Amino acid sequence: MSPDKPLLSESDCSLGIHRRYPKSGSFSRYVSFPSTIFDETQSGSFDVKDIDFVSAGESSFRSALEPCTSVTEKDSQSAESEFCQQLPLECSTRERRRLTSWGAMEQHDMNSNTVPFEISGAPSRVQEKNKSQRIRHKSVQFEDNLLHDDNSRSIYINDPKKTNDKYEFTGNEIRTSRYTIITFLPKNLFIQFHRVAYLYFLAIAALNQLPPLAVFGRTVSLFPLLFVLCVTAIKDGYEDWRRHRSDRNENNRESLVLQSDDFRPKKWKNIEVGEVVKILADETIPVDMVLLGTSDQSGLAYIQTMNLDGESNLKTRYARQEMASVVSPDCCAVSGIIRCEQPNRNIYEFTANMEFNGHRFPLSQSNIVLRGCQLKNTDWIIGVVVYAGQETKAMLNSAASPSKRSRLEGYMNRETLWLSIFLFTMCLVVAVGMGLWLMRHKDQLDTLPYYRKRFFTKGPDNGKRYRYYGIPMEIFFSFLSSIIVFQIMIPISLYITMELVRLGQSYFMIEDRDMYDANSGSRFQCRSLNINEDLGQIRYVFSDKTGTLTENKMEFRRASIHGRNYGSSLLMGDNTIAAAAAAFCGRGRWKLKSEIAVDSELTTLLHTDSDRDERIAAHEFFLTLAACNTVIPMLSRGTSESNEGVECIEYQGESPDEQALVAAASAYGYTLFERTSGHIVIDVNGERLRLDVLGLHEFDSVRKRMSVVIRFPDNTVKVLVKGADTSMFSILADEIDNGDSIRHATQVHLNEYCLQGLRTLVVASRNLSDAELEQWQSMYEEASTSLTDRGAKLRQTAALIECNLKLLGATGIEDKLQEGVPETIESLRQAGIKVWVLTGDKQETAISIGLSCKLLTPDMEMIIINGTSENECRNLLADAKAKFGIRSVCNRNQNMRHKTNDGRGDLEMADNTKSLNMPRCDPREDAPLALVIDGNSLVYILEKELESELFDLATSCRVVLCCRVAPLQKAGIVDLIKSRTVDMTLAIGDGANDVSMIQMADVGVGICGQEGRQAVMASDFAMGQFQFLKRLLLVHGHWNYQRVGYLVLYNFYRNAVFVLMLFWYILCTAFSTTSALTDWSSVFYSVIYTSVPTIVVGILDKDLSHKTLLQYPKLYGAGHRHEAYNMHLFWITMMDTLWQSLVLFYVPLFTYKDSTIDIWSMGSLWTIAVVVLVNVHLAMDIKHWVLITHVAVWGSIIITFGCMVVLDSFPVLPNYWTFYHVAKSPTYWITILLIIIVAMLPRFVFKVVYQVFWPSEIQIAREAEIITRHRDHLRPSQDVSS
């Protein structure tokens, strides 16, 4: 069929870019600048005279615009007097539309930093002054200075020697390993000693090697540090060995490379830039290469990029027709030059051109296949290598996500500083005491039995000094020796313990069946082991909408065609095109993979032979849906009897929206079933319609639309366009007849769709005259072959034809909410977590989704900020703050009231535990607030002057909904909270546009969704559905925070009680830094005797069951209040430690005061007593006992006794046989029991009194849980007895 009659009889529309006066002009708004973001709802203007037109090549662009210009003298006068006079930026027929401002643009500098830039209706003088300067950053013209060596690289096809001799490109050998055999030891030690604590213990071990300071054995003193270093080195070495093995396997794979006019196998690591490579079906691409030819006659190839971005959908890549015709599967006698951009990590763009047979033609992302992709549904492809090895886009994107450190670990460093002060103080006391003691007994030093300064033995040393260096040096050495004795006050074992505990916690999170997504087959992933406990302190959740809150599985629901609404009465078919279509065409049917609901009225209209405008508009509407896309049709013959003779068709595409639209067009009788690089074939109600694709302007974030130029069989040319409504209505043509009524009706339908939560697109088209086509083709060819700013030049070219469009209609696509989203958001809200949604959807759609997922509630007072200038945004923010009584941060801090939480020193806000620096509304305002703000307003607000105003307003609201936001704006919103508060932030998303937000937040969570794995690869944690966030935070986050908080405090206590016991002993031994404990006992204390129970409890202990935590989300507030770890608890723990250390030392001392027990026997008693004490202390705090906990706690005590027996059995050790003697005495065991009772009594009494009179929420919930458990346990026995 042909698009004849009124469908093609539109009058030619001239381009609407007008010259307003001789020296100054006004471009169409969509003649875009590079790297800019416009407010799609507005129009604006700028002066052409402010742009430098300098190159000769620019004249072609000017001449292209000349036919579309007209002169208006009146406007000339007004423009000369005021720079930013608002001039229409649309087609000529749109001149009378209202004059509004541009909104804003983003310009990217050489470092890709975003510079906000605005042109408003009332510009400031500063803006006027800087406007010309800013615009000149990048030329509007097609100046092509791209062939300089600095900007491009040249590849000589099938001539790798010439290519690499001239440019010395990198080889194809990759290396992901960190070490070699030679560099492993020095490099690994260098990396490990980045931890300051390791340097501290290295200094301690070095001091102990000096003779005057040899407190411990020289070998023994090195054992703790060497143990930690060796364990870490073995782990790092094993991981790097695996990388080496993977690299070796990868580099030794083989592919077919053209050598001596024949394709021969060659190892990947030996492939060079410029060589021609042949890839067979299902093989992996070894390099980044430009396609020269494929097994398909049209040069089409299908690739799967799952290894690169995780997307399973097949992508199409094309070989240029000029090359494909001269390439055969057995040889490739091709020579030419490819000039391309320098290597970069953008996998979605490629800018190059090729010179072949005297012609130059452009290459784009559709002509290159990247390393790591797989060839599918194509027998073979041949290409030339342009990037190899470390310069491939896959390797450039292999960098890990930014390293994040736990907030609690930062607090731990603060307490470590206090412990360092304690250590320094104790050492100073010992040193001063030693000096005073030496001065007091300086005349008796040679006669004291336990201290002398000269040798008295016969021989050559008789009379010489015996390790005595004078009182000043003795004081100094005493200070250093004390540091060695008290070294474990800074717990080196804590670092290893925390890593092991986090590893164990991650294992149980990964194995949690309740966080396994059966639909996608994905389970929870822990990609970062450093921030598990941060999950228990999240205050803000920043979420994407599409694919995160919704399924990102689009279904075509509504259509507005020619001002009429369809889709209110949808009928589910039998997966095939309607039976009516089959009756009309009388041929085999197409069967879609999924069911498509169709509107019977619309189906009847489409299959009615009529020349009415509505019928023609509907026909062209679905033709546009079928043609204006990049979807790939995959055909297969039906296998079942019922489907015999039916072609099964499945659509593969990069966008779920496009797949849904093409499938909907097929359901209504417009089936796309063939696509090549130059044409598409559509089955229109049984008629085969072949359309030549002359050019395609893909969707981008600046234009927010997509267009395709199509030549019909009768040589008529049309441009078919679809895009966001805000970017489409401004480029529609004014129609004299019923155009305005159709537009108004379409806008009404769009608002209705948005209120239903549907995603909307507007569809339009126009005819192109021969002159316009020629003009566009010239511009298109020049822009597409440019290596600099190709995207901007293509946007300028698109503006020439995306103008004066005829409105065809609009679509409404449903993106259903994921299961459990409303319940999850409500639970997070009850837990005191604020959920902010940052989406690219339009405002009405986002609000509708917010209502359906219970993010917004009917009782909320909604504040909407839609500003088009900085002043307007400032006024809107000020009005909202004034209306609801929101005070600024400085004023609030002066009058803020807070109360002490249960006497523990934690400050708690009255309104659901808000942070102290959070804004608060006036008490008279009871209704919760919700802020809705668009991306255009954020461009103006995310400046330093207005950030504080937005912060005050946003943090006073229960919900914040940001619409039409760019990826960098998402990160800016997260940074707004992160930089101004101490609250923990979490960002969750599923697409590449969420990566910056995920990396900016304290915790990043990726969703394994429909948009690839970019978000997952950049995240700290990954999961299949948003609803799992509830369990992740409320259960695992709570458990991990409670465990790690207690773990840190317990490690401080465990080491401090041991050190203080030694300190009391030194004070009673003339400050001599001697020890009653053996060197091995001191080393084994934190490594063997007490380490295992700490790790087991840190992994397995649970204060509450998962059912209780999910049933009562408010229990999560314990993390907000820092109940598990804070300075108050630290000082209480230190006071308890002081008491227990005094009991440990003095009870045995008074018990054996009048006995003849030797010092080593006393040391044996202290060793056993301190191990038993710290384990009983731990047992008192354990909430959840399981078998492995019993084994770890009581087993460690038994192991300690066993080690004491073994160590006391070596005659060479000074404590030989001491344990066997003391263990026979009942006094020994009674003393240990007495120590435990006396030391633990204050702690026990304190816990009982505290829980009885001032119980926390967790303690109350725990008691209720225990009572319920006992009640359920007793009920069956009562039933049996009855």
PDB file of C-alpha atoms in Angstrom, residues 260-370:
ATOM      1  CA  SER A 260      48.535 -13.411   4.409  1.00  0.00           C
ATOM      2  CA  ASP A 261      45.105 -13.140   2.777  1.00  0.00           C
ATOM      3  CA  ASP A 262      43.709 -15.930   4.923  1.00  0.00           C
ATOM      4  CA  PHE A 263      41.927 -16.053   8.292  1.00  0.00           C
ATOM      5  CA  ARG A 264      44.068 -17.982  10.769  1.00  0.00           C
ATOM      6  CA  PRO A 265      43.755 -18.520  14.536  1.00  0.00           C
ATOM      7  CA  LYS A 266      45.637 -16.042  16.675  1.00  0.00           C
ATOM      8  CA  LYS A 267      45.772 -15.600  20.435  1.00  0.00           C
ATOM      9  CA  TRP A 268      43.861 -12.656  21.776  1.00  0.00           C
ATOM     10  CA  LYS A 269      46.911 -11.158  23.470  1.00  0.00           C
ATOM     11  CA  ASN A 270      48.719 -10.908  20.108  1.00  0.00           C
ATOM     12  CA  ILE A 271      45.939  -9.104  18.213  1.00  0.00           C
ATOM     13  CA  GLU A 272      46.916  -5.547  17.222  1.00  0.00           C
ATOM     14  CA  VAL A 273      45.040  -2.387  16.297  1.00  0.00           C
ATOM     15  CA  GLY A 274      44.424  -2.280  12.553  1.00  0.00           C
ATOM     16  CA  GLU A 275      44.118  -6.041  12.068  1.00  0.00           C
ATOM     17  CA  VAL A 276      41.011  -7.559  10.525  1.00  0.00           C
ATOM     18  CA  VAL A 277      39.243 -10.102  12.745  1.00  0.00           C
ATOM     19  CA  LYS A 278      36.546 -12.634  11.917  1.00  0.00           C
ATOM     20  CA  ILE A 279      34.066 -13.733  14.599  1.00  0.00           C
ATOM     21  CA  LEU A 280      31.758 -16.722  14.252  1.00  0.00           C
ATOM     22  CA  ALA A 281      28.320 -17.262  15.783  1.00  0.00           C
ATOM     23  CA  ASP A 282      28.177 -17.429  19.608  1.00  0.00           C
ATOM     24  CA  GLU A 283      31.822 -16.365  19.926  1.00  0.00           C
ATOM     25  CA  THR A 284      32.942 -13.555  22.197  1.00  0.00           C
ATOM     26  CA  ILE A 285      34.329 -10.355  20.717  1.00  0.00           C
ATOM     27  CA  PRO A 286      38.047 -10.008  21.685  1.00  0.00           C
ATOM     28  CA  VAL A 287      38.482  -6.291  20.874  1.00  0.00           C
ATOM     29  CA  ASP A 288      36.525  -3.173  20.033  1.00  0.00           C
ATOM     30  CA  MET A 289      36.161  -3.355  16.281  1.00  0.00           C
ATOM     31  CA  VAL A 290      34.309  -1.565  13.511  1.00  0.00           C
ATOM     32  CA  LEU A 291      32.158  -3.841  11.366  1.00  0.00           C
ATOM     33  CA  LEU A 292      33.252  -4.265   7.759  1.00  0.00           C
ATOM     34  CA  GLY A 293      30.850  -7.004   6.776  1.00  0.00           C
ATOM     35  CA  THR A 294      28.484  -9.656   8.090  1.00  0.00           C
ATOM     36  CA  SER A 295      26.819 -12.844   6.900  1.00  0.00           C
ATOM     37  CA  ASP A 296      23.664 -10.821   6.299  1.00  0.00           C
ATOM     38  CA  GLN A 297      23.522  -9.225   2.878  1.00  0.00           C
ATOM     39  CA  SER A 298      22.385  -5.932   4.336  1.00  0.00           C
ATOM     40  CA  GLY A 299      25.278  -5.872   6.816  1.00  0.00           C
ATOM     41  CA  LEU A 300      23.121  -6.559   9.873  1.00  0.00           C
ATOM     42  CA  ALA A 301      24.477  -8.346  12.967  1.00  0.00           C
ATOM     43  CA  TYR A 302      22.964  -9.186  16.336  1.00  0.00           C
ATOM     44  CA  ILE A 303      25.010  -8.996  19.506  1.00  0.00           C
ATOM     45  CA  GLN A 304      24.330  -9.634  23.155  1.00  0.00           C
ATOM     46  CA  THR A 305      25.894  -7.182  25.601  1.00  0.00           C
ATOM     47  CA  MET A 306      25.142  -9.049  28.826  1.00  0.00           C
ATOM     48  CA  ASN A 307      28.830  -9.296  29.751  1.00  0.00           C
ATOM     49  CA  LEU A 308      29.171  -5.560  29.282  1.00  0.00           C
ATOM     50  CA  ASP A 309      26.042  -4.013  30.783  1.00  0.00           C
ATOM     51  CA  GLY A 310      23.951  -7.003  31.867  1.00  0.00           C
ATOM     52  CA  GLU A 311      21.184  -6.461  29.313  1.00  0.00           C
ATOM     53  CA  SER A 312      19.917  -9.694  27.800  1.00  0.00           C
ATOM     54  CA  ASN A 313      18.096  -8.086  24.856  1.00  0.00           C
ATOM     55  CA  LEU A 314      19.820  -8.417  21.505  1.00  0.00           C
ATOM     56  CA  LYS A 315      21.240  -5.276  19.943  1.00  0.00           C
ATOM     57  CA  THR A 316      21.646  -4.570  16.247  1.00  0.00           C
ATOM     58  CA  ARG A 317      24.907  -3.477  14.716  1.00  0.00           C
ATOM     59  CA  TYR A 318      25.455  -2.625  11.078  1.00  0.00           C
ATOM     60  CA  ALA A 319      28.291  -2.748   8.591  1.00  0.00           C
ATOM     61  CA  ARG A 320      28.308   0.108   6.138  1.00  0.00           C
ATOM     62  CA  GLN A 321      26.807  -0.892   2.799  1.00  0.00           C
ATOM     63  CA  GLU A 322      29.846   0.542   1.036  1.00  0.00           C
ATOM     64  CA  MET A 323      32.022  -2.019   2.833  1.00  0.00           C
ATOM     65  CA  ALA A 324      29.670  -4.977   3.142  1.00  0.00           C
ATOM     66  CA  SER A 325      29.511  -5.402  -0.630  1.00  0.00           C
ATOM     67  CA  VAL A 326      33.283  -6.035  -0.917  1.00  0.00           C
ATOM     68  CA  VAL A 327      33.659  -8.336   2.118  1.00  0.00           C
ATOM     69  CA  SER A 328      33.329 -12.115   1.825  1.00  0.00           C
ATOM     70  CA  PRO A 329      33.582 -14.816   4.502  1.00  0.00           C
ATOM     71  CA  ASP A 330      36.912 -16.070   3.148  1.00  0.00           C
ATOM     72  CA  CYS A 331      38.793 -12.867   2.420  1.00  0.00           C
ATOM     73  CA  CYS A 332      38.694  -9.153   3.074  1.00  0.00           C
ATOM     74  CA  ALA A 333      40.663  -7.202   0.497  1.00  0.00           C
ATOM     75  CA  VAL A 334      39.803  -3.844   2.009  1.00  0.00           C
ATOM     76  CA  SER A 335      42.064  -0.882   2.583  1.00  0.00           C
ATOM     77  CA  GLY A 336      41.189   2.474   3.999  1.00  0.00           C
ATOM     78  CA  ILE A 337      41.569   4.748   6.997  1.00  0.00           C
ATOM     79  CA  ILE A 338      39.382   5.069  10.052  1.00  0.00           C
ATOM     80  CA  ARG A 339      39.686   8.228  12.105  1.00  0.00           C
ATOM     81  CA  CYS A 340      38.040   7.863  15.486  1.00  0.00           C
ATOM     82  CA  GLU A 341      37.935   9.496  18.883  1.00  0.00           C
ATOM     83  CA  GLN A 342      40.423   8.705  21.623  1.00  0.00           C
ATOM     84  CA  PRO A 343      39.579   5.753  23.919  1.00  0.00           C
ATOM     85  CA  ASN A 344      36.884   6.542  26.471  1.00  0.00           C
ATOM     86  CA  ARG A 345      34.545   4.610  28.749  1.00  0.00           C
ATOM     87  CA  ASN A 346      31.252   5.660  27.184  1.00  0.00           C
ATOM     88  CA  ILE A 347      29.829   2.387  25.862  1.00  0.00           C
ATOM     89  CA  TYR A 348      26.831   4.123  24.316  1.00  0.00           C
ATOM     90  CA  GLU A 349      28.682   6.467  21.957  1.00  0.00           C
ATOM     91  CA  PHE A 350      31.294   6.105  19.250  1.00  0.00           C
ATOM     92  CA  THR A 351      32.357   8.897  16.916  1.00  0.00           C
ATOM     93  CA  ALA A 352      34.432   8.159  13.847  1.00  0.00           C
ATOM     94  CA  ASN A 353      34.518   8.310  10.064  1.00  0.00           C
ATOM     95  CA  MET A 354      35.970   6.066   7.408  1.00  0.00           C
ATOM     96  CA  GLU A 355      37.752   6.922   4.174  1.00  0.00           C
ATOM     97  CA  PHE A 356      37.266   4.248   1.512  1.00  0.00           C
ATOM     98  CA  ASN A 357      37.628   4.466  -2.274  1.00  0.00           C
ATOM     99  CA  GLY A 358      37.899   8.234  -2.092  1.00  0.00           C
ATOM    100  CA  HIS A 359      34.713   8.654  -0.082  1.00  0.00           C
ATOM    101  CA  ARG A 360      34.274   9.565   3.541  1.00  0.00           C
ATOM    102  CA  PHE A 361      31.275   8.310   5.501  1.00  0.00           C
ATOM    103  CA  PRO A 362      30.373   8.401   9.184  1.00  0.00           C
ATOM    104  CA  LEU A 363      30.635   5.669  11.782  1.00  0.00           C
ATOM    105  CA  SER A 364      28.614   5.637  14.967  1.00  0.00           C
ATOM    106  CA  GLN A 365      27.860   3.433  17.920  1.00  0.00           C
ATOM    107  CA  SER A 366      25.743   1.195  15.682  1.00  0.00           C
ATOM    108  CA  ASN A 367      28.834   0.302  13.599  1.00  0.00           C
ATOM    109  CA  ILE A 368      31.084  -0.903  16.411  1.00  0.00           C
ATOM    110  CA  VAL A 369      31.024  -4.090  18.469  1.00  0.00           C
ATOM    111  CA  LEU A 370      32.718  -4.041  21.847  1.00  0.00           C
TER     112      LEU A 370
END
